[in-house]
Coordinates of C-alpha atoms in Angstrom, one line a residue:
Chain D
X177 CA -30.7 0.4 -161.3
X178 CA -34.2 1.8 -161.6
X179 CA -35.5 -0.3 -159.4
X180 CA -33.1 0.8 -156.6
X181 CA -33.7 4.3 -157.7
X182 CA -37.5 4.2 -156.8
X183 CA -36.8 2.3 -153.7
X184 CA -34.1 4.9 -153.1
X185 CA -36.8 7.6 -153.9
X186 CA -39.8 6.5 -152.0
X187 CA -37.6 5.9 -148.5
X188 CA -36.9 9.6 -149.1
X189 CA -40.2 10.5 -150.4
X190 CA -41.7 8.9 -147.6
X191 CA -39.5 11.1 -144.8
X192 CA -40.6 13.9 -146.8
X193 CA -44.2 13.2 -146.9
X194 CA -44.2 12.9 -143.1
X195 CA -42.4 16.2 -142.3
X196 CA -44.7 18.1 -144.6
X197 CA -47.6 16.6 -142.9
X198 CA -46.7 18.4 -139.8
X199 CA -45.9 21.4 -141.3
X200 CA -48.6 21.5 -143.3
X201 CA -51.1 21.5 -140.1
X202 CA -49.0 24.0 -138.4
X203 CA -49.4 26.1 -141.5
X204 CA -52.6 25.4 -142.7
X205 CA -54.3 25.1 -139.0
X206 CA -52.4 27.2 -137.0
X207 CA -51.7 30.0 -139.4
X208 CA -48.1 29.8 -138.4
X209 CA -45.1 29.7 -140.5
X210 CA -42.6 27.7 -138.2
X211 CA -39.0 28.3 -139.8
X212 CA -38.0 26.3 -137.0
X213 CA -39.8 23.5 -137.9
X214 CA -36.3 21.8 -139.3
X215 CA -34.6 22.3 -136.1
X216 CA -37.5 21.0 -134.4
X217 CA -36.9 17.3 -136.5
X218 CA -32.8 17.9 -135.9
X219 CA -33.5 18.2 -132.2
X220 CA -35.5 15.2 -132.1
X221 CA -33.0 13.1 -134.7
X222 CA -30.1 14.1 -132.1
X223 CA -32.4 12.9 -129.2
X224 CA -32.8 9.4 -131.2
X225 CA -28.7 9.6 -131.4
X226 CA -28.5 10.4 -127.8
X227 CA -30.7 8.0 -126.2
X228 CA -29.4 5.2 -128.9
X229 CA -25.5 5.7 -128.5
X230 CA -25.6 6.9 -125.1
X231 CA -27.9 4.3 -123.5
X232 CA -28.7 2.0 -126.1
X233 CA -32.6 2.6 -126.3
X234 CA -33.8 1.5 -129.4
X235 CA -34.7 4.2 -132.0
X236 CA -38.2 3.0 -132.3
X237 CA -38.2 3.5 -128.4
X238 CA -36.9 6.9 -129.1
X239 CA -39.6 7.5 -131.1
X240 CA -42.3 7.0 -128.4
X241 CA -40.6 9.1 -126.4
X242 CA -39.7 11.9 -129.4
X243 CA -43.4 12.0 -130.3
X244 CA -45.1 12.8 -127.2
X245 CA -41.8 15.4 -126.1
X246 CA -42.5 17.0 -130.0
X247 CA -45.8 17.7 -128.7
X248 CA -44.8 19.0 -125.4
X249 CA -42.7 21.5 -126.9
X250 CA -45.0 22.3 -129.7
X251 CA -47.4 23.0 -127.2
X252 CA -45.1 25.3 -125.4
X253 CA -44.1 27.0 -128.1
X254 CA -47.3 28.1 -129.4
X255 CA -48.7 29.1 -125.6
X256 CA -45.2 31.1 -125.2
X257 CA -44.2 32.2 -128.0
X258 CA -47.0 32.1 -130.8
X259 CA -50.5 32.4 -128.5
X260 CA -49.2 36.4 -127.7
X261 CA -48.7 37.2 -131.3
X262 CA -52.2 35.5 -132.5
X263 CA -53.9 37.4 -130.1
X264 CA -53.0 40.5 -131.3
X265 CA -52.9 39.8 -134.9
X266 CA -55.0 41.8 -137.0
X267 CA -55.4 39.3 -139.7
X268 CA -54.2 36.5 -141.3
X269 CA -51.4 38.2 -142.9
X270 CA -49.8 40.2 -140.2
X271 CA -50.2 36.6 -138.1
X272 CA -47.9 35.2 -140.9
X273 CA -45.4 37.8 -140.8
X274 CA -44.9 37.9 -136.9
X275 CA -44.7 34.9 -137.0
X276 CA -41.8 34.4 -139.8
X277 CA -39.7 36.9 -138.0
X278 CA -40.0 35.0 -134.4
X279 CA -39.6 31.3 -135.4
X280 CA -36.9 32.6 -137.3
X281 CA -35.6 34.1 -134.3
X282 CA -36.7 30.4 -132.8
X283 CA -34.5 28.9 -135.1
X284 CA -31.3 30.3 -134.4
X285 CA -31.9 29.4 -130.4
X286 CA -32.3 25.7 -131.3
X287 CA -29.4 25.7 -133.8
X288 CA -27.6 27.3 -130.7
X289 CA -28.3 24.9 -128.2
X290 CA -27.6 22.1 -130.4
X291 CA -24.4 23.7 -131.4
X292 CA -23.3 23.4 -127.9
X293 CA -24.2 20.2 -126.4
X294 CA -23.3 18.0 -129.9
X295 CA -21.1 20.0 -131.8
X296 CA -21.1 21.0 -135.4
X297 CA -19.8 17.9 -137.0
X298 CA -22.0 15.3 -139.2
X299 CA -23.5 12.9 -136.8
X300 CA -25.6 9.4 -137.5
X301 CA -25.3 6.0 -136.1
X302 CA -25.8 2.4 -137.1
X303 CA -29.2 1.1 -136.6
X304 CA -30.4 -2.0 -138.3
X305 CA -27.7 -1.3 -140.8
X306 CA -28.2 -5.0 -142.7
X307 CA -29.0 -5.6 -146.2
X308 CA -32.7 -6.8 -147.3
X309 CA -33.1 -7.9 -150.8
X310 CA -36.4 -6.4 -152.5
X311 CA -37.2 -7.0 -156.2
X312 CA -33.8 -7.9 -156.6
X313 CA -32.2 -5.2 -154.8
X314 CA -30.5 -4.4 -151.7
X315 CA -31.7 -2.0 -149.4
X316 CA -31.0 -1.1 -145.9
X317 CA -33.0 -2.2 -143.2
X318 CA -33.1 0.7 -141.6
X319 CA -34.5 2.5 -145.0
X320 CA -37.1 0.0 -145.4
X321 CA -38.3 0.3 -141.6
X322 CA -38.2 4.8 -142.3
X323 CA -40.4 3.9 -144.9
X324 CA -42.5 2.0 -143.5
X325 CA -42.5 3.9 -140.3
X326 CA -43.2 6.9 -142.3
X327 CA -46.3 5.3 -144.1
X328 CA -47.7 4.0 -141.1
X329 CA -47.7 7.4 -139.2
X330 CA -48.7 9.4 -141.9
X331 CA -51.5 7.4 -143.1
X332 CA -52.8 6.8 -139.8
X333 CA -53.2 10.5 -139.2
X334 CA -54.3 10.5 -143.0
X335 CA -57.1 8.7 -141.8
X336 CA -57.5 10.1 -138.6
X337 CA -57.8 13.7 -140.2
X338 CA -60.5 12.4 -143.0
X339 CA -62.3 9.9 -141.4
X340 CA -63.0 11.4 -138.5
X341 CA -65.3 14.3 -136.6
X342 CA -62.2 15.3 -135.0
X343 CA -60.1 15.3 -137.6
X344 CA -62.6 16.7 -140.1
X345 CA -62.5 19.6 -137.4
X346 CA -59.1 20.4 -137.7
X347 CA -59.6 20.5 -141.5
X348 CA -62.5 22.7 -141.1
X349 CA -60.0 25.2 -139.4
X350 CA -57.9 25.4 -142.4
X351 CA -60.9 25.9 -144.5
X352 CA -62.5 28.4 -142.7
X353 CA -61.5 29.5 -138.9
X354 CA -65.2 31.9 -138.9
X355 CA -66.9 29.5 -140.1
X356 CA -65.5 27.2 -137.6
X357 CA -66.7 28.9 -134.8
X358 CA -70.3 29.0 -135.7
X359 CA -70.3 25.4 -135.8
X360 CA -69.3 25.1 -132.1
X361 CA -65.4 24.9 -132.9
X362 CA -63.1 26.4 -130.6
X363 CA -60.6 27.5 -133.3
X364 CA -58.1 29.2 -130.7
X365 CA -57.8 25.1 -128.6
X366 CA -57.4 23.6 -132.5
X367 CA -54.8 26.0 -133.4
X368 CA -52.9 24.9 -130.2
X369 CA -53.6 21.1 -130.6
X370 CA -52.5 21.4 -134.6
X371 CA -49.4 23.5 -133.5
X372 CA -48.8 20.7 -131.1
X373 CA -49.4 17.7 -133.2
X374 CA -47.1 19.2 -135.7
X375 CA -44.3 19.6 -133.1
X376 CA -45.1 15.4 -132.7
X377 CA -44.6 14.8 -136.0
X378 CA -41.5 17.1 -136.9
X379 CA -40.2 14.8 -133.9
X380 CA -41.1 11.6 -135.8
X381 CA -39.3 12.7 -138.5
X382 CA -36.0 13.4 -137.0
X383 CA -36.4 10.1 -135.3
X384 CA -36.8 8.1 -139.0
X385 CA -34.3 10.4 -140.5
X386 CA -31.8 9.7 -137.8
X387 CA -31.9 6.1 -138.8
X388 CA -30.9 6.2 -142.1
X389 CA -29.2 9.7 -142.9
X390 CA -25.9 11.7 -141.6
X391 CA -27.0 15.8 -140.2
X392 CA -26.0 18.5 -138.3
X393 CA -27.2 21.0 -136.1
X394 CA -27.3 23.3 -138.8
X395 CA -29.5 20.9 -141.1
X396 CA -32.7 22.4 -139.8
X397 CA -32.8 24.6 -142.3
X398 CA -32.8 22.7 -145.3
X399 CA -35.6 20.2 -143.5
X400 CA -37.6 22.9 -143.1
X401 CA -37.2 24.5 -146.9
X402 CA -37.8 20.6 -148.2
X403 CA -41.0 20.5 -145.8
X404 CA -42.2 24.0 -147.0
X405 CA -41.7 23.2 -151.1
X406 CA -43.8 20.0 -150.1
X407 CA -46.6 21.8 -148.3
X408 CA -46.4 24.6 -151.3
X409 CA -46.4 22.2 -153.6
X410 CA -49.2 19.5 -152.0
X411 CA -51.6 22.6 -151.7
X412 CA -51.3 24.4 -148.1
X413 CA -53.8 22.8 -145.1
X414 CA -54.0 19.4 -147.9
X415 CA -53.0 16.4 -146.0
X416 CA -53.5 14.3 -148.7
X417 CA -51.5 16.6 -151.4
X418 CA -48.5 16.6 -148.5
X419 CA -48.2 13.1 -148.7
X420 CA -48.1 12.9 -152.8
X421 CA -46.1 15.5 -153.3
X422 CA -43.2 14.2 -150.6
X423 CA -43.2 10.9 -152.8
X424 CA -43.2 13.3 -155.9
X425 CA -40.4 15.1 -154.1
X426 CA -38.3 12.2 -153.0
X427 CA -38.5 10.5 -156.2
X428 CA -37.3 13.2 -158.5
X429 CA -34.9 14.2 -156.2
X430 CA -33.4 10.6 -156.1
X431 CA -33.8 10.1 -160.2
X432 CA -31.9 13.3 -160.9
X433 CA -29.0 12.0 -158.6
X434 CA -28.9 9.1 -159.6
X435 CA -29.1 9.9 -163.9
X436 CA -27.5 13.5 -164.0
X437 CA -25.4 14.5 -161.3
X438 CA -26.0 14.5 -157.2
X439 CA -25.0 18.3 -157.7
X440 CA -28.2 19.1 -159.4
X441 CA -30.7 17.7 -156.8
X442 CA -31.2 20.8 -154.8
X443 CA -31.1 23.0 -158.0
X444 CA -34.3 20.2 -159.4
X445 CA -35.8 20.7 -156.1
X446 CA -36.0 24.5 -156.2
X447 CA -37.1 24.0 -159.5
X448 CA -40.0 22.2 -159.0
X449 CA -40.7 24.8 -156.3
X450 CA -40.5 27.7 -158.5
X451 CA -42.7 26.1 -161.5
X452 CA -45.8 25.2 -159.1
X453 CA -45.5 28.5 -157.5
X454 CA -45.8 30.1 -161.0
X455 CA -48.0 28.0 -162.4
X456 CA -49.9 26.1 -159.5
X457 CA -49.6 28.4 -157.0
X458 CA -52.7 26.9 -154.7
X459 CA -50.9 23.5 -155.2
X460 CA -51.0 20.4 -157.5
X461 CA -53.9 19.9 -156.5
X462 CA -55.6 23.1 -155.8
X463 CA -58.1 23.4 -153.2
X464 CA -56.9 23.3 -149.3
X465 CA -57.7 20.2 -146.2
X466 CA -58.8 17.2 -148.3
Chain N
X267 CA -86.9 32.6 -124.6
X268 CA -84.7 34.8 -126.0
X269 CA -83.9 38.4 -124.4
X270 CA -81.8 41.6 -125.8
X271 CA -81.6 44.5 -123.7
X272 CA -79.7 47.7 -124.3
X273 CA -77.4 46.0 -126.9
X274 CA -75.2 48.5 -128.5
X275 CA -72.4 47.8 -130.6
X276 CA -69.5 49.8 -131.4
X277 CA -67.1 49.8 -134.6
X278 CA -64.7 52.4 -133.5
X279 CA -66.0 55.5 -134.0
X280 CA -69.2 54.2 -135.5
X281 CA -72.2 53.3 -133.4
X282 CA -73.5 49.7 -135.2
X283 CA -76.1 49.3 -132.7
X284 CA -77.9 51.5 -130.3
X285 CA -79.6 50.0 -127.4
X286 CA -81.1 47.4 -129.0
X287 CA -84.0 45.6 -127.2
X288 CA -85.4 42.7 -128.4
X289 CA -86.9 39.2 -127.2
X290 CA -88.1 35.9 -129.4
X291 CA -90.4 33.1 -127.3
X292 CA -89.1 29.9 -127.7
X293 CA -90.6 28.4 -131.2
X294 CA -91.4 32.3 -132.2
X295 CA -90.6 33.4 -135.8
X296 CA -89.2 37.1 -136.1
X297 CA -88.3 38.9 -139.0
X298 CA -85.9 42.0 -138.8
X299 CA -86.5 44.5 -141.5
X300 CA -84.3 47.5 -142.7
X301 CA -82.8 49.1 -145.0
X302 CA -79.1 48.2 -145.5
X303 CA -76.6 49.4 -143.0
X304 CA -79.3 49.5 -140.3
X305 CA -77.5 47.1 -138.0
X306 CA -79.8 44.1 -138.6
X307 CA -76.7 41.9 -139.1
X308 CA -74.5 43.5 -136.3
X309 CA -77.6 42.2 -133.8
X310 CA -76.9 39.2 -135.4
X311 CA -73.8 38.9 -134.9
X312 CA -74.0 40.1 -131.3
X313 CA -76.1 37.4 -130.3
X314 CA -73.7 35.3 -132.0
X315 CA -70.9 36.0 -130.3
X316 CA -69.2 37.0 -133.0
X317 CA -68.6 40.9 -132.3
X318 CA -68.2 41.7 -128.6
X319 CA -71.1 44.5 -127.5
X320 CA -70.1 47.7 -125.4
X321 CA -70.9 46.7 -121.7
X322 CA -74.2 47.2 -120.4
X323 CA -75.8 45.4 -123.1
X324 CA -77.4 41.7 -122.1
X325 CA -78.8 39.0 -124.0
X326 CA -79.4 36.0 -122.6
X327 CA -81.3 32.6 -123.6
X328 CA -83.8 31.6 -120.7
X329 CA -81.9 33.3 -117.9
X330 CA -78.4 32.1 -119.0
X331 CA -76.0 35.5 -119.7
X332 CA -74.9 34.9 -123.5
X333 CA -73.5 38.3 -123.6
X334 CA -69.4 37.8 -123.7
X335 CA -69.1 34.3 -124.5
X336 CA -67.4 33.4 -127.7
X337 CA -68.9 31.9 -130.9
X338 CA -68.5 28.8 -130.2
X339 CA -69.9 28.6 -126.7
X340 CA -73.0 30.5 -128.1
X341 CA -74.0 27.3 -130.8
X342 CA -73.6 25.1 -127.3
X343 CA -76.1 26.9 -125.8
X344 CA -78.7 26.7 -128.3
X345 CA -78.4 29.7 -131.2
X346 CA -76.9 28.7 -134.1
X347 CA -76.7 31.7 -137.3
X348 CA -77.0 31.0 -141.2
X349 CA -74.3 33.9 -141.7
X350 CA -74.9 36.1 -144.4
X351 CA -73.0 34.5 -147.5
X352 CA -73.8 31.5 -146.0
X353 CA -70.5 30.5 -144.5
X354 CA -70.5 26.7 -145.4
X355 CA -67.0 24.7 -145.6
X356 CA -66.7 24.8 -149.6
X357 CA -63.8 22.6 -149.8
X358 CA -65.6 19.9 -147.7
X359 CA -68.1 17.9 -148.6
X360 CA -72.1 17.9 -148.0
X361 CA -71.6 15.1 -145.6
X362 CA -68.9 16.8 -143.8
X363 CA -70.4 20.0 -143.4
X364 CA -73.3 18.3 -141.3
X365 CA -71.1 15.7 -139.2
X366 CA -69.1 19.3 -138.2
X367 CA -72.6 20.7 -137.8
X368 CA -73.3 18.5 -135.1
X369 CA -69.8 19.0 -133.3
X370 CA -71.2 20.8 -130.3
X371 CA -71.6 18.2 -127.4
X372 CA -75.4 19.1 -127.2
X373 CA -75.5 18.1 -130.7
X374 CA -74.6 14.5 -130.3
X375 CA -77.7 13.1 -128.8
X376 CA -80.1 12.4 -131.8
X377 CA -77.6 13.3 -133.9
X378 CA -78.7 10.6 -137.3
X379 CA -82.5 11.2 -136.4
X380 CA -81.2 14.6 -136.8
X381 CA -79.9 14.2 -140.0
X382 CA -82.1 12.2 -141.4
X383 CA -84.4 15.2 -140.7
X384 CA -82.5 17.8 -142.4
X385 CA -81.9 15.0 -145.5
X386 CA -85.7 14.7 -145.7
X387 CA -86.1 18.7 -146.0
X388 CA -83.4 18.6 -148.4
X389 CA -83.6 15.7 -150.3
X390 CA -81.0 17.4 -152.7
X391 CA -78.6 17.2 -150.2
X392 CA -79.4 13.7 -149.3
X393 CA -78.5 12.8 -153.3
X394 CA -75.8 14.8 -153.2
X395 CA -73.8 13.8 -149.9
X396 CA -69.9 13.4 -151.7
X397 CA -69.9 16.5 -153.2
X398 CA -68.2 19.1 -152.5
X399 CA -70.1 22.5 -151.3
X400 CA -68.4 25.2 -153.5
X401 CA -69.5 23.4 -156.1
X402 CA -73.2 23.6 -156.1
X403 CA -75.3 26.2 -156.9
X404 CA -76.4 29.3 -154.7
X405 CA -79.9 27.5 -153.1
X406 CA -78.0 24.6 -152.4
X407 CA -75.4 26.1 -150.9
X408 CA -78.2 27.7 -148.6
X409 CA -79.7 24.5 -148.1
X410 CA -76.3 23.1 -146.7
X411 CA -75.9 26.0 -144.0
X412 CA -79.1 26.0 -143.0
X413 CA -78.8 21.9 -143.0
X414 CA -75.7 22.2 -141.0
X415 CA -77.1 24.7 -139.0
X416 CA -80.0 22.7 -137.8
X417 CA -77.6 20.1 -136.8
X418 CA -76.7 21.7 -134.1
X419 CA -79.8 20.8 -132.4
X420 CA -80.4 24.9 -131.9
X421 CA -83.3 26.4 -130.0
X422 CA -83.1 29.6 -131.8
X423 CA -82.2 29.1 -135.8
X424 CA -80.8 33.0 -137.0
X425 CA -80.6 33.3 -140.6
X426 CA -79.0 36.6 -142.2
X427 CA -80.3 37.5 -145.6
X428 CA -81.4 33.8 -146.4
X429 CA -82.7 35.0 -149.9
X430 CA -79.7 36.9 -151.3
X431 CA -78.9 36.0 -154.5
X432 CA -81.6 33.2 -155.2
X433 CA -84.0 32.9 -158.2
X434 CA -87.7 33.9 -156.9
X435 CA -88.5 30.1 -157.4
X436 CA -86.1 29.0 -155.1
X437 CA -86.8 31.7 -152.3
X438 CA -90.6 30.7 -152.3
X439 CA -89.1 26.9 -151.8
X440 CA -86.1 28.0 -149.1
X441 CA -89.1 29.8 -147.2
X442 CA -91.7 26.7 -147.7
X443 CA -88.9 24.7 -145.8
X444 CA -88.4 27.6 -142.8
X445 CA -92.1 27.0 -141.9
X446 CA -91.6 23.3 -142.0
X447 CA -88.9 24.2 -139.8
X448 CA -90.8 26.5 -137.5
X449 CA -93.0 23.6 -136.8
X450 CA -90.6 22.0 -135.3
X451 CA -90.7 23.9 -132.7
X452 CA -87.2 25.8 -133.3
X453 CA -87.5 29.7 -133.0
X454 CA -86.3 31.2 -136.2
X455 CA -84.8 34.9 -136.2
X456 CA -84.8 36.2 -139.5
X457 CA -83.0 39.4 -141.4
X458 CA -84.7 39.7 -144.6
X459 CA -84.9 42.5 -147.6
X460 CA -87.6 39.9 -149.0
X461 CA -90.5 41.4 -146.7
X462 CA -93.1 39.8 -148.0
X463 CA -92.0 36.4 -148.1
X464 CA -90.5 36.7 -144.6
X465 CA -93.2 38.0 -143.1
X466 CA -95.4 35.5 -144.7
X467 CA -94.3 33.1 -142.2
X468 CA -93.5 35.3 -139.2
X469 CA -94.9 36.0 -135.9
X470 CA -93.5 39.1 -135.2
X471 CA -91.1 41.6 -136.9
X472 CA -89.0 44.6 -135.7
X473 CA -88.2 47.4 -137.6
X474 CA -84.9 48.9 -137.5
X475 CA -83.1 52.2 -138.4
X476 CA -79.5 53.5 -137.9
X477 CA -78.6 51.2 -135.3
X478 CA -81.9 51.7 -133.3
X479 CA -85.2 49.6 -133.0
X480 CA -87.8 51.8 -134.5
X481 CA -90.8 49.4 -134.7
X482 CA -92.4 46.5 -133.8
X483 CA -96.0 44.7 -134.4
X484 CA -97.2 41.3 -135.2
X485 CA -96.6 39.7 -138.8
X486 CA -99.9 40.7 -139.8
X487 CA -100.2 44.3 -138.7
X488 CA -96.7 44.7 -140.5
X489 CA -97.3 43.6 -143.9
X490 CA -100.9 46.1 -143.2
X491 CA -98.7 49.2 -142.2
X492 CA -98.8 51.8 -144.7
X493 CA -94.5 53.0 -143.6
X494 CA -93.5 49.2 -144.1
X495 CA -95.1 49.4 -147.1
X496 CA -93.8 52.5 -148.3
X497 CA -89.9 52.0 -146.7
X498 CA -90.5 48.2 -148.2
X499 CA -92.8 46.7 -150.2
X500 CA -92.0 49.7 -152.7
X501 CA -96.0 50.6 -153.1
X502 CA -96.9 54.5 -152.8
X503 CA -100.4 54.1 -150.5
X504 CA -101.4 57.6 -151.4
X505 CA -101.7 57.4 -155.4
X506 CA -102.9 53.8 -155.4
X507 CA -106.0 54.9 -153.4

């Protein structure tokens, strides 16, 4: 059973991990608290239903074309809707605010729209629904390939953010948007392209969740609180640290279902949440972009 | 070189600059002396691009208008600034602070004879590559902004307040490595309370007051002028006769 319940917790983990990356760039980049952020990966997990029970395209079709649309709209959004309220933001502070109040505002019109065209009833489909025996236990296919999907994505851009001058760039943002500038940075085009390349992976979330879980159009919300305990948690602008924690996440979430009671997995979420922000409040592991 | 004419600078009500004219030949060291609050980092700044001047002023690098752009079109076109608390990424690393150093496209070419350079004048840095910047001490620090700085491949080098903060010893060293700099042919614009020391390896200096250029006279003549030494070099030239 334990052995199930860590493969059970790093599939979740895993989707976790690769939410909270994109969040975490919004966030930590962009300076933008997107509480739309979940409705972003349900829009893109109803766009993988869509395309797979409407016309049969394969999910992992759906997630080439998810990834690049996630970056569209992420790109729209911030020119539309974020780029007006950056400019005239006195600080980082009043940049945060404005911008809880209109993704908020965001978050609604998505639910809305999603509302309308699929309904409000629980929605999945069966993709690669077969059983694979690991360490002597079953798992769904379609689990193993969101894990693997997820640690593919995510340590990809892992290494693209680390190992590279453009990545290192981004991160510098995070760090320090002045000190950006002196360098030759063009913080305003990063903030844009991290905004963006959030939107991409928010959409390559909804895709792997849509493989393996049941939502709604009104499960933004609870993607975007999971994503946002993650970020908290991995140390705001930390790539690295929002990849950890979403294991950390998954895992505990998954061993107190499994050994206490499924009731109690939100209440050990909100926990966890509520220790590191008392304790930890910079993160497990403290400083920001590494 | 480098030209400043009629540069004012406003922070709402208050008048930062006042018609600040300046200019710095190409490989030319200036220091800008004054007491605090006289504006000597808000010119720095300006040329920057980091504070937007009142129109009407100009600066501009061999012809080219500066005056306008943003900060980080102003490091592509040659001027790079040391800001005062030094500005580094702490939460990268040594190495990472110079690859970002050379991020401007004119950077590029030369870029690891560049660093190799910058390694050699800071061989502390060299030893130290992995580690990350808020965790070394305050010369260090300095050396990795000024390091990162010169990255940049810059044909003016601005430093604010270089000094601040350091042990004696280490600003005789940080000031042993500008003139090694200087031969390099980069022009260096410095803002110094350290007189002495800055205009040890100077050209040139300004003086400046209020918001207003009030002086100016070679390196030499400077550290000779009885009011420098009075305002700075805190000797009384009537009772020491």
């Amino acid at each position: 059973m334990i052995v199930t319940a860590i493969l059970a917790g790093l599939v979740l983990g895993g989707t976790y991990a690769l939410i909270a990356m994109g969040l975490t760039l919004q966030y930590g980049i962009a300076r933008i608290m997107n509480l739309a952020y979940g409705d972003m990966i349900i829009t893109a997990a109803f766009l993988a239903f869509a395309l797979y029970s409407g016309a049969g395209i394969n999910p992992l079709i759906g997630l080439a074309i998810a990834a690049p649309a996630g970056f569209i709209l992420g790109y729209a959004v911030y020119a539309l809707m974020m780029h007006p309220l950056v400019a005239r933001a006195k600080d980082r502070v009043s940049l945060e605010t404005d911008s809880i109040l209109a993704t908020f505002g965001l978050l609604f019109v998505i639910q809305g729209v999603l509302f309308v065209i699929f309904g409000g009833n629980y929605t999945s489909y069966s993709y690669l629904n077969v059983p694979v025996t690991i360490l002597g236990t079953n798992i769904a296919a379609n689990r193993l390939l969101a894990f693997v999907l997820a640690v593919v994505i995510g340590g990809l851009l892992y290494l693209a953010l680390t190992r590279t001058r453009w990545g290192t760039a981004l991160r510098a943002v995070a760090v320090s948007p002045s000190s950006a500038a002196l360098v030759g940075i063009d913080v305003d085009r990063q903030a844009r392209f991290a905004f963006a390349l959030g939107g991409a992976l928010a959409a390559c979330g909804g895709v792997v969740i849509s493989m393996y879980q049941t939502f709604t159009a009104a499960s933004g919300v609870v993607f975007t609180m999971k994503a946002l305990i993650v970020v908290i948690m991995g140390g705001v602008g930390n790539v690295l640290g929002a990849l950890s924690a979403g294991l950390i996440l998954g895992l505990v979430e998954t061993f107190v279902a499994t050994y206490l009671d499924p009731g109690l997995t939100l209440a050990a979420t909100y926990l966890i949440f509520l220790v590191i922000l008392l304790w930890r409040p910079s993160g497990l592991f403290g400083r920001s972009a590494r | 070189m480098l030209e400043i004419g009629d540069l004012s600078l406003r922070y709402g009500q208050h008048l930062a600059l006042d018609q600040v004219n300046l200019r710095a030949a190409k490989g030319e060291t200036v220091v800008i002396l004054g007491a605090n609050g006289a504006g000597k980092s808000s010119l720095l700044k300006s040329i920057a691009g980091m504070v937007k001047p009142v129109a009407g002023s100009s600066i501009a690098l061999e012809g080219r208008v500066l005056t306008g752009r943003p900060a980080h079109e102003i490091v592509e076109m040659g001027v790079a600034l040391v800001p005062e608390g030094r500005g580094i990424f702490g939460d990268l690393t040594v190495e990472e602070n110079l690859l970002l150093g050379a991020y401007a496209k004119r950077a590029r070419n030369g870029e690891s004879s560049r660093r190799a350079f910058v390694y050699e004048l800071f061989p502390k840095l060299a030893q130290r590559r992995a580690q990350y910047a808020n965790t070394m001490s305050g010369g260090e620090q300095q050396m990795v902004a000024i390091g990162r700085a010169l990255m940049s491949a810059p044909d003016f080098l601005m430093l604010d307040e270089p000094s601040l903060g350091l042990a004696p010893v280490v600003v005789t060293e940080l000031f042993a490595t500008l003139r090694r700099v200087r031969e390099t042919g980069v022009g260096l614009i410095i803002v110094e309370q350290n007189v002495k020391v800055s205009l040890s390896i100077a050209d040139r200096g300004y003086l400046m007051e209020a918001g207003r250029i009030v002086g100016e006279d070679t390196a030499e003549a400077l550290l000779r002028d009885p009011a420098v030494q009075r305002a700075f070099l805190g000797m009384n030239t009537e009772t020491s006769k």
